[in-house]
Coordinates of C-alpha atoms in Angstrom, one line a residue:
X1 CA -8.2 -53.5 -20.2
X2 CA -4.7 -52.7 -19.5
X3 CA -4.2 -51.5 -22.4
X4 CA -7.0 -49.1 -22.6
X5 CA -6.2 -48.0 -18.6
X6 CA -2.6 -47.1 -20.2
X7 CA -3.4 -45.1 -22.7
X8 CA -5.2 -42.6 -19.9
X9 CA -2.2 -42.6 -17.5
X10 CA -0.9 -39.0 -17.0
X11 CA 2.5 -38.6 -18.6
X12 CA 4.1 -36.3 -16.3
X13 CA 7.5 -36.0 -18.0
X14 CA 5.3 -33.8 -20.5
X15 CA 3.3 -31.8 -18.0
X16 CA 4.0 -28.0 -17.7
X17 CA 7.2 -27.1 -15.3
X18 CA 6.0 -24.7 -12.5
X19 CA 9.5 -22.2 -12.8
X20 CA 10.1 -21.3 -8.7
X21 CA 9.7 -18.4 -7.3
X22 CA 12.8 -16.2 -7.7
X23 CA 13.3 -14.7 -4.9
X24 CA 16.6 -13.8 -5.1
X25 CA 15.4 -11.9 -8.1
X26 CA 13.3 -10.0 -6.8
X27 CA 15.1 -8.5 -4.2
X28 CA 17.9 -7.7 -6.2
X29 CA 15.3 -6.0 -8.3
X30 CA 13.9 -3.9 -5.4
X31 CA 17.7 -3.4 -4.0
X32 CA 18.7 -2.3 -7.7
X33 CA 15.2 0.1 -7.6
X34 CA 16.2 1.4 -3.6
X35 CA 16.1 4.7 -4.6
X36 CA 12.9 4.8 -6.5
X37 CA 11.7 3.5 -3.8
X38 CA 13.1 5.8 -1.5
X39 CA 11.6 8.9 -3.5
X40 CA 8.5 7.6 -3.7
X41 CA 8.3 7.3 -0.3
X42 CA 9.7 10.6 0.5
X43 CA 7.9 11.9 -1.9
X44 CA 4.4 10.1 -0.6
X45 CA 5.5 11.3 3.0
X46 CA 5.8 14.9 2.2
X47 CA 2.6 15.2 0.2
X48 CA 0.7 13.6 3.1
X49 CA 2.7 15.5 5.4
X50 CA 1.8 18.7 3.5
X51 CA -2.0 18.0 3.8
X52 CA -1.8 16.8 7.3
X53 CA 0.3 19.9 8.7
X54 CA -0.8 22.7 6.5
X55 CA -3.9 21.8 4.7
X56 CA -6.3 19.8 6.9
X57 CA -8.1 21.6 9.5
X58 CA -8.4 20.3 12.7
X59 CA -11.8 18.7 14.1
X60 CA -12.4 18.3 17.6
X61 CA -15.2 16.3 19.0
X62 CA -18.0 16.5 21.8
X63 CA -20.0 13.9 23.3
X64 CA -23.2 14.4 25.7
X65 CA -25.1 11.4 26.9
X66 CA -28.6 10.6 27.3
X67 CA -30.2 8.1 28.8
X68 CA -34.2 7.2 27.5
X69 CA -37.1 5.9 29.6
X70 CA -38.7 3.1 27.4
X71 CA -40.5 1.4 30.0
X72 CA -42.2 5.2 31.1
X73 CA -45.8 5.4 30.3
X74 CA -46.6 7.7 27.5
X75 CA -50.1 9.8 26.9
X76 CA -51.7 8.9 23.3
X77 CA -54.6 9.9 22.0
X78 CA -56.5 6.8 23.2
X79 CA -55.2 7.6 27.0
X80 CA -52.3 6.5 28.8
X81 CA -50.0 3.7 27.0
X82 CA -46.7 2.4 27.5
X83 CA -43.8 3.6 25.7
X84 CA -42.4 0.3 24.4
X85 CA -38.6 -1.4 24.2
X86 CA -35.4 -0.3 23.1
X87 CA -36.9 -0.9 19.7
X88 CA -37.7 3.1 20.8
X89 CA -34.4 4.0 20.8
X90 CA -34.1 4.1 16.5
X91 CA -37.2 6.1 16.8
X92 CA -35.3 8.6 19.4
X93 CA -32.3 8.7 17.2
X94 CA -34.5 9.7 14.0
X95 CA -36.5 12.1 16.1
X96 CA -32.6 13.8 17.1
X97 CA -31.5 14.2 13.3
X98 CA -34.9 15.3 12.2
X99 CA -35.6 18.5 10.4
X100 CA -37.6 19.9 12.8
X101 CA -35.1 19.9 15.7
X102 CA -32.0 20.4 13.5
X103 CA -34.0 24.0 12.6
X104 CA -34.5 24.4 16.0
X105 CA -30.5 24.1 17.0
X106 CA -29.8 26.1 13.9
X107 CA -32.1 28.9 15.3
X108 CA -30.8 29.1 18.8
X109 CA -27.2 29.0 18.1
X110 CA -27.5 31.6 15.0
X111 CA -25.5 28.7 12.5
X112 CA -26.4 30.9 9.4
X113 CA -24.2 33.3 10.0
X114 CA -21.4 30.7 11.2
X115 CA -19.2 30.5 7.6
X116 CA -18.4 27.1 9.1
X117 CA -22.0 26.0 8.4
X118 CA -23.4 28.4 5.7
X119 CA -20.6 27.8 3.0
X120 CA -22.3 30.6 0.8
X121 CA -21.2 33.4 3.6
X122 CA -17.6 32.4 1.9
X123 CA -16.8 33.8 -1.6
X124 CA -16.1 31.3 -4.2
X125 CA -12.5 32.1 -5.8
X126 CA -12.7 31.9 -9.6
X127 CA -9.4 29.8 -10.4
X128 CA -10.3 27.4 -7.2
X129 CA -11.6 24.1 -7.9
X130 CA -15.1 24.6 -6.7
X131 CA -15.0 28.0 -8.8
X132 CA -13.7 26.0 -12.0
X133 CA -16.6 23.2 -11.4
X134 CA -19.0 26.3 -11.4
X135 CA -17.4 27.6 -14.7
X136 CA -17.7 24.9 -16.6
X137 CA -21.6 23.5 -15.1
X138 CA -22.4 26.9 -16.3
X139 CA -20.9 26.9 -19.5
X140 CA -22.2 23.3 -20.5
X141 CA -25.4 24.5 -19.7
X142 CA -25.7 28.2 -21.1
X143 CA -26.7 30.0 -18.4
X144 CA -25.3 31.4 -15.0
X145 CA -26.3 29.5 -11.7
X146 CA -28.7 32.0 -10.0
X147 CA -28.1 33.2 -6.4
X148 CA -29.5 31.0 -3.6
X149 CA -31.9 32.2 -2.0
X150 CA -33.5 32.2 2.3
X151 CA -34.8 28.8 2.1
X152 CA -32.1 26.5 0.5
X153 CA -29.5 28.4 2.6
X154 CA -31.5 27.2 5.1
X155 CA -31.6 24.0 3.8
X156 CA -27.8 23.8 2.9
X157 CA -27.0 24.8 6.6
X158 CA -29.1 22.1 8.4
X159 CA -28.2 19.7 6.1
X160 CA -24.4 20.8 7.1
X161 CA -25.6 20.7 10.6
X162 CA -26.8 17.3 9.9
X163 CA -23.0 16.2 8.7
X164 CA -21.7 17.2 11.9
X165 CA -23.6 15.0 13.9
X166 CA -23.4 11.1 15.1
X167 CA -25.7 9.4 17.3
X168 CA -24.9 6.2 18.4
X169 CA -26.7 3.7 20.8
X170 CA -24.9 2.0 23.5
X171 CA -25.3 -2.3 22.8
X172 CA -27.8 -3.2 25.4
X173 CA -28.5 0.1 26.9
X174 CA -30.8 2.9 26.9
X175 CA -28.0 5.5 26.1
X176 CA -27.3 7.5 23.4
X177 CA -24.4 9.1 22.3
X178 CA -25.0 12.7 21.1
X179 CA -21.2 13.9 19.0
X180 CA -20.8 16.8 17.4
X181 CA -17.5 17.2 15.2
X182 CA -16.1 20.8 13.6
X183 CA -13.5 22.9 13.6
X184 CA -13.7 24.4 17.3
X185 CA -13.8 22.5 20.1
X186 CA -15.8 25.1 22.4
X187 CA -18.4 24.9 19.2
X188 CA -18.8 21.3 19.3
X189 CA -20.1 21.1 22.9
X190 CA -22.4 24.0 22.1
X191 CA -23.9 22.0 19.6
X192 CA -24.4 18.6 21.4
X193 CA -25.4 20.5 24.8
X194 CA -28.3 22.6 22.6
X195 CA -29.6 19.4 20.5
X196 CA -30.1 18.1 23.8
X197 CA -31.3 20.6 25.7
X198 CA -33.8 20.8 22.7
X199 CA -34.5 17.3 22.4
X200 CA -35.6 17.0 25.8
X201 CA -37.8 20.5 25.3
X202 CA -39.4 19.4 22.6
X203 CA -40.7 15.8 24.5
X204 CA -42.2 17.7 27.1
X205 CA -44.1 20.2 24.4
X206 CA -44.9 17.1 22.5
X207 CA -46.3 15.3 26.0
X208 CA -48.1 18.4 26.2
X209 CA -49.4 18.4 22.6
X210 CA -50.4 15.0 22.9
X211 CA -52.1 14.9 26.5
X212 CA -54.4 18.4 25.2
X213 CA -55.2 16.4 22.0
X214 CA -55.8 13.2 24.5
X215 CA -57.6 15.3 26.7
X216 CA -60.1 16.8 24.3
X217 CA -60.9 13.8 22.3
X218 CA -61.6 11.7 25.7
X219 CA -63.7 14.9 26.8
X220 CA -66.3 14.6 23.7
X221 CA -66.3 11.0 24.1
X222 CA -67.4 10.9 27.2
X223 CA -70.2 13.4 26.6
X224 CA -71.5 11.4 24.1
X225 CA -71.4 8.3 26.2
X226 CA -73.2 10.4 29.2
X227 CA -75.7 11.8 26.7
X228 CA -76.1 8.4 25.0
X229 CA -76.7 6.5 28.2
X230 CA -78.6 9.5 29.6
X231 CA -81.2 8.5 26.6
X232 CA -81.7 4.7 27.1
X233 CA -82.1 5.4 30.1
X234 CA -84.9 7.2 29.6
X235 CA -85.9 5.0 27.0
X236 CA -86.2 2.1 29.9
X237 CA -88.3 4.3 32.7
X238 CA -90.3 5.5 29.6
X239 CA -90.7 1.4 28.5
X240 CA -92.0 0.9 31.9
X241 CA -94.5 4.0 32.2
X242 CA -96.5 2.9 29.0
X243 CA -96.4 -0.7 29.3
X244 CA -96.8 -1.0 33.0
X245 CA -95.0 -3.5 33.5
X246 CA -94.4 -5.0 37.0
X247 CA -91.1 -7.1 38.2
X248 CA -90.9 -11.0 37.5
X249 CA -93.0 -11.9 40.4
X250 CA -96.1 -9.6 38.8
X251 CA -96.0 -12.1 35.4
X252 CA -95.2 -15.4 37.3
X253 CA -98.8 -14.5 39.5
X254 CA -100.3 -13.6 35.8
X255 CA -99.1 -17.1 34.7
X256 CA -100.3 -19.2 38.4
X257 CA -103.9 -17.2 37.6
X258 CA -104.2 -18.4 33.9
X259 CA -103.5 -21.9 34.8
X260 CA -106.0 -22.0 37.6
X261 CA -108.7 -20.8 35.1
X262 CA -107.3 -23.2 32.8
X263 CA -108.0 -25.9 35.5
X264 CA -111.4 -24.4 36.7
X265 CA -112.3 -24.1 32.7
X266 CA -111.6 -28.2 32.4
X267 CA -113.8 -28.9 35.4
X268 CA -116.5 -26.9 34.3
X269 CA -116.8 -28.6 31.0
X270 CA -116.5 -32.1 32.3
X271 CA -119.3 -31.2 35.2
X272 CA -121.4 -29.9 31.9
X273 CA -120.8 -33.2 29.8
X274 CA -122.0 -35.7 32.9
X275 CA -125.1 -33.0 33.6
X276 CA -125.6 -32.9 29.9
X277 CA -125.5 -36.9 30.1
X278 CA -127.7 -37.2 32.8
X279 CA -130.9 -34.9 31.1
X280 CA -131.6 -37.1 28.4
X281 CA -133.8 -39.9 28.8
X282 CA -136.5 -40.1 26.0
X283 CA -137.3 -37.8 24.3
X284 CA -135.1 -35.8 21.1
X285 CA -135.3 -32.0 21.5
X286 CA -135.8 -31.7 24.6
X287 CA -134.6 -28.5 26.6
X288 CA -131.6 -28.3 29.1
X289 CA -131.8 -27.7 32.5
X290 CA -131.3 -24.4 34.4
X291 CA -127.9 -26.2 35.5
X292 CA -126.7 -26.7 32.4
X293 CA -126.9 -23.2 31.4
X294 CA -125.3 -21.7 34.3
X295 CA -122.7 -24.3 33.3
X296 CA -122.5 -23.1 29.8
X297 CA -122.1 -19.2 30.7
X298 CA -119.7 -19.9 33.9
X299 CA -117.7 -21.9 30.7
X300 CA -117.7 -18.8 28.3
X301 CA -117.1 -16.4 31.6
X302 CA -114.0 -18.4 32.3
X303 CA -113.1 -18.8 28.9
X304 CA -112.8 -15.2 28.6
X305 CA -111.4 -14.5 31.3
X306 CA -108.4 -16.9 30.0
X307 CA -108.5 -14.6 26.7
X308 CA -107.5 -11.8 28.6
X309 CA -104.5 -13.1 30.9
X310 CA -103.2 -14.9 27.7
X311 CA -103.0 -11.4 25.8
X312 CA -101.9 -9.9 29.4
X313 CA -99.7 -12.1 29.9
X314 CA -98.2 -12.1 26.1
X315 CA -97.8 -8.1 26.5
X316 CA -95.9 -8.5 29.6
X317 CA -93.5 -10.2 27.8
X318 CA -92.8 -8.5 25.2
X319 CA -92.2 -5.7 27.3
X320 CA -90.0 -7.2 29.5
X321 CA -88.0 -8.6 26.5
X322 CA -87.3 -5.2 25.5
X323 CA -86.7 -3.9 28.7
X324 CA -84.0 -6.2 29.4
X325 CA -82.4 -5.4 25.9
X326 CA -82.3 -2.1 26.6
X327 CA -80.8 -2.9 30.2
X328 CA -77.7 -4.1 28.6
X329 CA -77.6 -1.5 25.9
X330 CA -78.0 1.2 28.3
X331 CA -75.3 -1.1 31.4
X332 CA -73.0 -1.7 28.5
X333 CA -72.7 2.2 27.3
X334 CA -72.4 2.9 31.0
X335 CA -69.3 0.4 31.0
X336 CA -68.1 2.8 28.6
X337 CA -68.8 6.1 29.9
X338 CA -66.9 5.1 33.2
X339 CA -63.9 3.3 31.4
X340 CA -63.4 6.8 29.3
X341 CA -64.2 8.7 32.5
X342 CA -61.5 7.0 34.1
X343 CA -59.0 7.3 31.0
X344 CA -60.0 10.8 31.0
X345 CA -58.9 11.8 34.9
X346 CA -56.0 9.5 35.0
X347 CA -55.1 12.1 31.2
X348 CA -55.7 14.9 33.5
X349 CA -53.3 14.1 35.9
X350 CA -50.9 13.2 33.7
X351 CA -50.7 16.4 31.7
X352 CA -50.2 18.4 34.9
X353 CA -47.1 16.0 35.6
X354 CA -45.6 16.5 32.3
X355 CA -41.5 15.4 32.3
X356 CA -39.5 14.6 29.9
X357 CA -38.8 10.7 29.0
X358 CA -34.8 11.5 28.6
X359 CA -32.2 12.5 31.0
X360 CA -28.9 13.9 30.1
X361 CA -25.7 11.7 31.8
X362 CA -23.0 13.8 30.8
X363 CA -22.9 17.1 29.0
X364 CA -20.5 17.7 26.6
X365 CA -17.4 19.6 27.6
X366 CA -14.9 21.4 25.1
X367 CA -14.3 18.6 22.0
X368 CA -11.2 16.5 22.1
X369 CA -8.7 16.7 18.8
X370 CA -10.3 13.9 16.6
X371 CA -8.9 14.5 13.0
X372 CA -6.9 14.4 10.9
X373 CA -4.7 12.1 12.3
X374 CA -2.0 12.9 11.3
X375 CA 1.1 9.7 12.4
X376 CA -1.9 7.4 10.3
X377 CA -1.8 10.0 7.7
X378 CA 1.9 9.6 7.4
X379 CA 2.2 5.8 7.9
X380 CA 0.1 5.2 4.9
X381 CA 1.3 7.8 2.7
X382 CA 5.0 5.9 3.4
X383 CA 3.2 2.3 3.0
X384 CA 1.5 3.8 -0.5
X385 CA 4.4 5.4 -1.2
X386 CA 6.8 2.2 -0.4
X387 CA 4.6 0.0 -3.1
X388 CA 4.7 3.0 -5.6
X389 CA 7.9 2.8 -5.7
X390 CA 8.1 -0.9 -5.8
X391 CA 5.8 -0.7 -8.9
X392 CA 8.3 1.6 -10.6
X393 CA 11.4 -0.3 -9.4
X394 CA 9.4 -3.6 -11.2
X395 CA 8.4 -1.9 -14.2
X396 CA 12.0 -0.1 -14.5
X397 CA 13.2 -3.8 -14.3
X398 CA 11.0 -4.8 -16.8
X399 CA 11.6 -2.2 -19.2
X400 CA 15.1 -3.2 -18.9
X401 CA 15.5 -5.7 -21.9
X402 CA 19.3 -5.1 -22.5
X403 CA 22.6 -7.3 -21.6
X404 CA 23.3 -7.2 -17.9
X405 CA 26.1 -9.7 -17.1
X406 CA 28.8 -10.9 -19.0
X407 CA 27.8 -14.7 -18.3
X408 CA 24.2 -13.6 -20.4
X409 CA 26.2 -11.7 -23.0
X410 CA 28.4 -15.2 -23.5
X411 CA 24.7 -17.1 -23.6
X412 CA 23.4 -15.1 -25.7
X413 CA 26.4 -14.7 -28.3
X414 CA 28.2 -17.9 -28.1
X415 CA 31.4 -15.5 -27.8
X416 CA 33.9 -15.1 -25.0
X417 CA 33.3 -11.8 -23.3
X418 CA 36.8 -10.5 -22.8
X419 CA 36.5 -8.2 -19.9
X420 CA 33.8 -5.8 -18.4
X421 CA 35.2 -1.9 -18.1
X422 CA 33.5 0.1 -14.7
X423 CA 31.3 2.3 -15.1
X424 CA 33.1 4.7 -13.2
X425 CA 36.7 4.1 -15.0
X426 CA 37.8 7.0 -14.1
X427 CA 39.0 4.9 -11.0
X428 CA 42.1 3.8 -11.5
X429 CA 42.4 0.4 -10.1
X430 CA 39.4 -1.1 -11.0
X431 CA 40.0 0.3 -15.0
X432 CA 43.5 -0.4 -14.5
X433 CA 42.7 -4.3 -13.5
X434 CA 39.9 -4.3 -16.7
X435 CA 42.4 -3.0 -19.2
X436 CA 44.8 -5.1 -18.4
X437 CA 42.2 -8.2 -18.1
X438 CA 41.8 -7.0 -22.2
X439 CA 44.7 -6.9 -22.9
X440 CA 45.4 -10.2 -22.1
X441 CA 42.3 -12.1 -23.4
X442 CA 43.6 -10.1 -27.0
X443 CA 46.8 -11.7 -27.0
X444 CA 45.5 -15.0 -25.6
X445 CA 42.4 -15.5 -28.3
X446 CA 44.8 -14.7 -31.5
X447 CA 48.6 -14.9 -31.8
X448 CA 50.5 -12.3 -30.6
X449 CA 52.0 -10.9 -34.0
X450 CA 48.5 -11.2 -36.0
X451 CA 46.5 -9.4 -33.3
X452 CA 48.3 -5.7 -35.1
X453 CA 45.3 -3.8 -36.1
X454 CA 42.3 -4.2 -33.4
X455 CA 39.2 -3.0 -34.4
X456 CA 36.4 -1.6 -31.1
X457 CA 33.1 -1.1 -32.6
X458 CA 29.8 -1.6 -30.9
X459 CA 25.7 -2.1 -32.7
X460 CA 23.9 0.9 -33.2
X461 CA 25.2 3.5 -31.1
X462 CA 28.6 4.5 -29.3
X463 CA 28.4 1.9 -26.9
X464 CA 32.4 2.8 -25.4
X465 CA 34.2 1.4 -27.9
X466 CA 36.7 4.5 -28.2
X467 CA 37.1 3.9 -24.7
X468 CA 37.9 0.7 -24.8
X469 CA 40.2 1.1 -27.6
X470 CA 42.0 3.8 -25.5
X471 CA 42.3 1.5 -22.5
X472 CA 43.8 -1.5 -24.9
X473 CA 45.9 1.3 -26.0
X474 CA 47.1 2.5 -22.8
X475 CA 47.8 -1.5 -21.6
X476 CA 49.8 -2.6 -24.7
X477 CA 51.8 0.5 -24.2
X478 CA 52.2 -0.4 -20.4
X479 CA 53.9 -3.3 -22.0
X480 CA 56.2 -1.3 -24.0
X481 CA 54.8 -1.7 -27.3
X482 CA 54.2 1.3 -29.5
X483 CA 50.4 2.0 -30.0
X484 CA 48.4 4.3 -32.8
X485 CA 44.5 5.0 -32.0
X486 CA 43.3 5.5 -35.0
X487 CA 39.8 7.7 -34.9
X488 CA 37.8 5.7 -37.9
X489 CA 34.6 7.8 -37.2
X490 CA 35.0 10.0 -40.2
X491 CA 31.3 11.2 -40.3
X492 CA 31.1 12.8 -37.1
X493 CA 35.0 14.1 -37.1
X494 CA 35.7 17.9 -36.2
X495 CA 39.5 17.1 -37.5
X496 CA 41.7 19.1 -39.3
X497 CA 42.7 16.5 -41.0
X498 CA 41.9 15.3 -44.7
X499 CA 42.4 11.7 -44.8
X500 CA 41.6 11.4 -48.6
X501 CA 44.6 13.9 -48.8
X502 CA 46.8 12.5 -46.1
X503 CA 46.8 8.7 -48.3
X504 CA 47.0 10.0 -51.4
X505 CA 50.9 12.4 -50.4
X506 CA 48.6 15.5 -50.5
X507 CA 49.0 16.3 -46.7
X508 CA 51.6 15.2 -44.2
X509 CA 50.2 13.1 -42.2
X510 CA 53.0 12.6 -39.8
X511 CA 51.6 16.3 -38.7
X512 CA 48.2 15.4 -37.8
X513 CA 49.3 12.4 -35.7
X514 CA 49.7 13.7 -32.3
X515 CA 51.0 11.9 -28.9
X516 CA 48.4 11.5 -26.1
X517 CA 50.6 11.3 -23.0
X518 CA 47.6 10.6 -20.9
X519 CA 47.3 7.3 -22.6
X520 CA 50.7 6.6 -24.1
X521 CA 49.8 6.2 -27.4
X522 CA 49.7 8.4 -30.5
X523 CA 46.1 9.5 -31.7
X524 CA 45.3 10.1 -35.2
X525 CA 42.4 12.1 -36.1
X526 CA 40.9 12.7 -39.6
X527 CA 37.9 13.3 -41.6
X528 CA 36.6 12.2 -45.1
X529 CA 36.9 15.6 -46.7
X530 CA 34.9 15.3 -50.3
X531 CA 35.2 11.7 -50.2
X532 CA 32.4 8.5 -49.4
X533 CA 34.4 7.0 -46.2
X534 CA 33.8 3.4 -47.1
X535 CA 35.1 4.4 -50.8
X536 CA 37.9 5.7 -48.6
X537 CA 38.6 2.7 -46.9
X538 CA 38.2 0.6 -49.8
X539 CA 40.9 2.4 -51.6
X540 CA 44.7 0.9 -52.3
X541 CA 46.0 4.3 -51.0
X542 CA 44.3 3.1 -47.8
X543 CA 45.8 0.4 -46.9
X544 CA 49.0 1.5 -48.3
X545 CA 49.0 4.3 -45.6
X546 CA 47.7 1.4 -43.3
X547 CA 50.7 -0.8 -43.9
X548 CA 52.9 2.0 -43.7
X549 CA 51.1 2.5 -40.2
X550 CA 52.0 -0.8 -39.4
X551 CA 55.7 -1.4 -40.0
X552 CA 55.9 2.0 -37.6
X553 CA 53.6 0.9 -34.8
X554 CA 53.4 -2.6 -33.0
X555 CA 49.4 -2.0 -32.7
X556 CA 47.1 -0.1 -34.4
X557 CA 43.9 0.0 -32.9
X558 CA 40.8 1.4 -34.6
X559 CA 38.4 2.9 -32.9
X560 CA 35.1 2.4 -35.4
X561 CA 32.0 4.3 -35.3
X562 CA 28.7 1.4 -34.9
X563 CA 28.5 -1.6 -37.5
X564 CA 24.9 -1.0 -38.2
X565 CA 24.3 2.2 -39.4
X566 CA 26.5 2.8 -41.8
X567 CA 29.2 -0.3 -43.8
X568 CA 32.3 2.4 -42.9
X569 CA 33.2 -0.8 -40.3
X570 CA 32.6 -3.3 -42.0
X571 CA 34.8 -2.1 -44.7
X572 CA 37.3 -1.4 -41.6
X573 CA 36.9 -4.4 -40.4
X574 CA 38.2 -6.1 -43.3
X575 CA 41.6 -5.0 -42.8
X576 CA 42.1 -5.7 -39.3
X577 CA 43.3 -8.9 -36.8
X578 CA 40.6 -8.7 -34.4
X579 CA 37.4 -7.3 -33.9
X580 CA 36.2 -5.9 -30.2
X581 CA 32.5 -5.4 -30.1
X582 CA 31.6 -3.3 -27.0
X583 CA 28.3 -4.0 -25.3
X584 CA 26.9 -1.2 -23.0
X585 CA 25.8 -3.1 -19.8
X586 CA 21.8 -2.9 -19.6
X587 CA 21.1 -0.7 -22.7
X588 CA 22.5 -3.1 -25.6
X589 CA 19.6 -5.5 -26.4
X590 CA 20.1 -8.8 -27.5
X591 CA 18.8 -8.1 -30.9
X592 CA 20.9 -5.6 -32.4
X593 CA 24.3 -7.7 -31.0
X594 CA 22.8 -10.3 -33.1
X595 CA 22.0 -8.2 -35.9
X596 CA 25.9 -6.9 -35.7
X597 CA 27.7 -10.3 -35.1
X598 CA 25.5 -11.7 -38.2
X599 CA 26.5 -8.2 -40.3
X600 CA 30.5 -8.6 -39.2
X601 CA 30.1 -12.6 -40.0
X602 CA 28.7 -11.5 -43.5
X603 CA 31.7 -9.4 -44.2
X604 CA 34.1 -12.1 -43.2
X605 CA 35.6 -10.8 -40.2
X606 CA 34.0 -12.6 -37.5
X607 CA 34.2 -11.1 -33.8
X608 CA 36.9 -12.3 -31.4
X609 CA 35.2 -11.2 -28.3
X610 CA 32.7 -8.8 -26.5
X611 CA 33.5 -6.1 -23.9
X612 CA 30.7 -5.3 -21.3
X613 CA 31.2 -1.6 -20.8
X614 CA 29.7 0.5 -18.0
X615 CA 29.7 -2.3 -15.8
X616 CA 28.6 -1.5 -11.8
X617 CA 30.8 -3.9 -10.5
X618 CA 29.3 -2.8 -7.0
X619 CA 25.8 -4.3 -8.4
X620 CA 27.6 -7.3 -9.9
X621 CA 28.8 -8.0 -6.9
X622 CA 25.5 -8.1 -5.6
X623 CA 24.0 -10.0 -8.2
X624 CA 26.1 -12.4 -7.5
X625 CA 27.6 -12.3 -11.1
X626 CA 31.2 -12.6 -12.6
X627 CA 33.2 -9.3 -12.9
X628 CA 35.8 -11.2 -14.4
X629 CA 35.7 -12.2 -18.0
X630 CA 33.7 -15.4 -19.0
X631 CA 35.2 -18.1 -21.0
X632 CA 31.8 -19.5 -22.3
X633 CA 31.6 -20.3 -26.0
X634 CA 27.9 -21.1 -26.6
X635 CA 26.3 -21.5 -29.9
X636 CA 25.2 -18.1 -31.4
X637 CA 21.3 -17.6 -30.1
X638 CA 22.0 -20.6 -27.7
X639 CA 20.3 -18.0 -24.6
X640 CA 19.0 -15.1 -24.6
X641 CA 18.7 -12.3 -21.4

């Protein structure tokens, strides 16, 4: 179990190390790009200011407030009803923004003749954005856009008017705010007040129209109910007359007569039975007595009378039931008639008292300035400019892959950095100090006697090796030594001296050497003539010429061309006692340096040390880097920028 769990223990030493946020590096990057940030911010502020103060048209807003009585009774087709609660405000907002009402505003204020609302009155310039867009659309469709008709112009004017109007409802109240925003303060107030006035007039017209419709409908309904009620009352009268229907007392009397008749009939039948039992003495077939006949006649009369009463009672009951049904229908019709008649009277009364359900609380005054908000635009533009500047500064820093500091150069090559030459080397104190530092480093790296021939070169382009050569020559001259600076870039030389002729003795070399008072050194500039520079440098004559110069001068400094494009420098390096490799600060890439270093090592002429040229001393101090030579000697490729 212990072994099983141990296999799952997280090895923290193998976990990915999270690099800390380099706050100092970020600050340095932003400081180096401060001018980019400043220029970006200024450019954004200028553009925003030009837009806010020169291009953007001022906008003015005016507001009218209305109170909508949501508890007031309104007239509908069915009579008078409540207008509803606060939810009705949304309906009023929709009415205020309706095309019907806005068209009235357009007609009242004649907005179709105002270029601010009817854009068709302003001709479109051919080379404007709108003009180019129209031309592109016509070109793609292969047809010309027809001129708009009056209906299209009116619809567009109404749409533009709607875009200038905003309507807000105040929370927990029945108040509406109508705000018009236009390019003129007076126009904004006029539009807001006109819309509010037309809205109130529209309410009155709507109520009047609705009341007229309701009165007509209720009148027709009352007339129909009146006729229906009269017909039912006539039916009741006819039924009473036709069936001779009495009241309930009459029906009760008939019922009592029927009961009495039933009782008398039973008594007569009982008497007849007794009488029949008394006359049957002996003989069968003897005739009934006179009393028995009289009772029989009486029973027959009572049965006939009883049948008549039953029939009369049935007719009266059926007629009475029909009568009650007709009376109930008549009563229901009468209730409806009275209800609609009452509503008709209410509507007639309300129609004579038509008034809007809203009232104006505050009329709009000439509009106040609302746009463009210039300070806000400038603030936003400033923030945007800073953001863009920071982004550009970061991108600029990311694109810089060159060596920036002496420590980075030493780490990337494993060789010492002998000196750092300032970018503004014409300032004497910094460049003098840098030259003395380079001189001391060269003399310390090699024995003083073996540093007679010194080669200054670079990688792909001129990274300041010629300036390095002259500065080093001047520093050596300050020690009282004679120095010859030989320009080894024969391919790009425009000098008159022919090196091939000089080394062969066909041309006086001393005549080609001139003294440079500014640097205190002798300078030899020549060209290769018809020979190849590499062939000249490999020749025995050049070697003999170089030996004669060594006997004449304490130091010979060769300002060689870049080492990578051509083999000239590799050949010259074999004649040198020390090789100084110039690296342009923040420009020369580490891979270029390594390629040049490997080429010189392959030619058995290793680099003695590096010189970092074009150094901004102030930035180096700000970044916290040393501006003095680095003594680091790391293995080649041990570190990269």
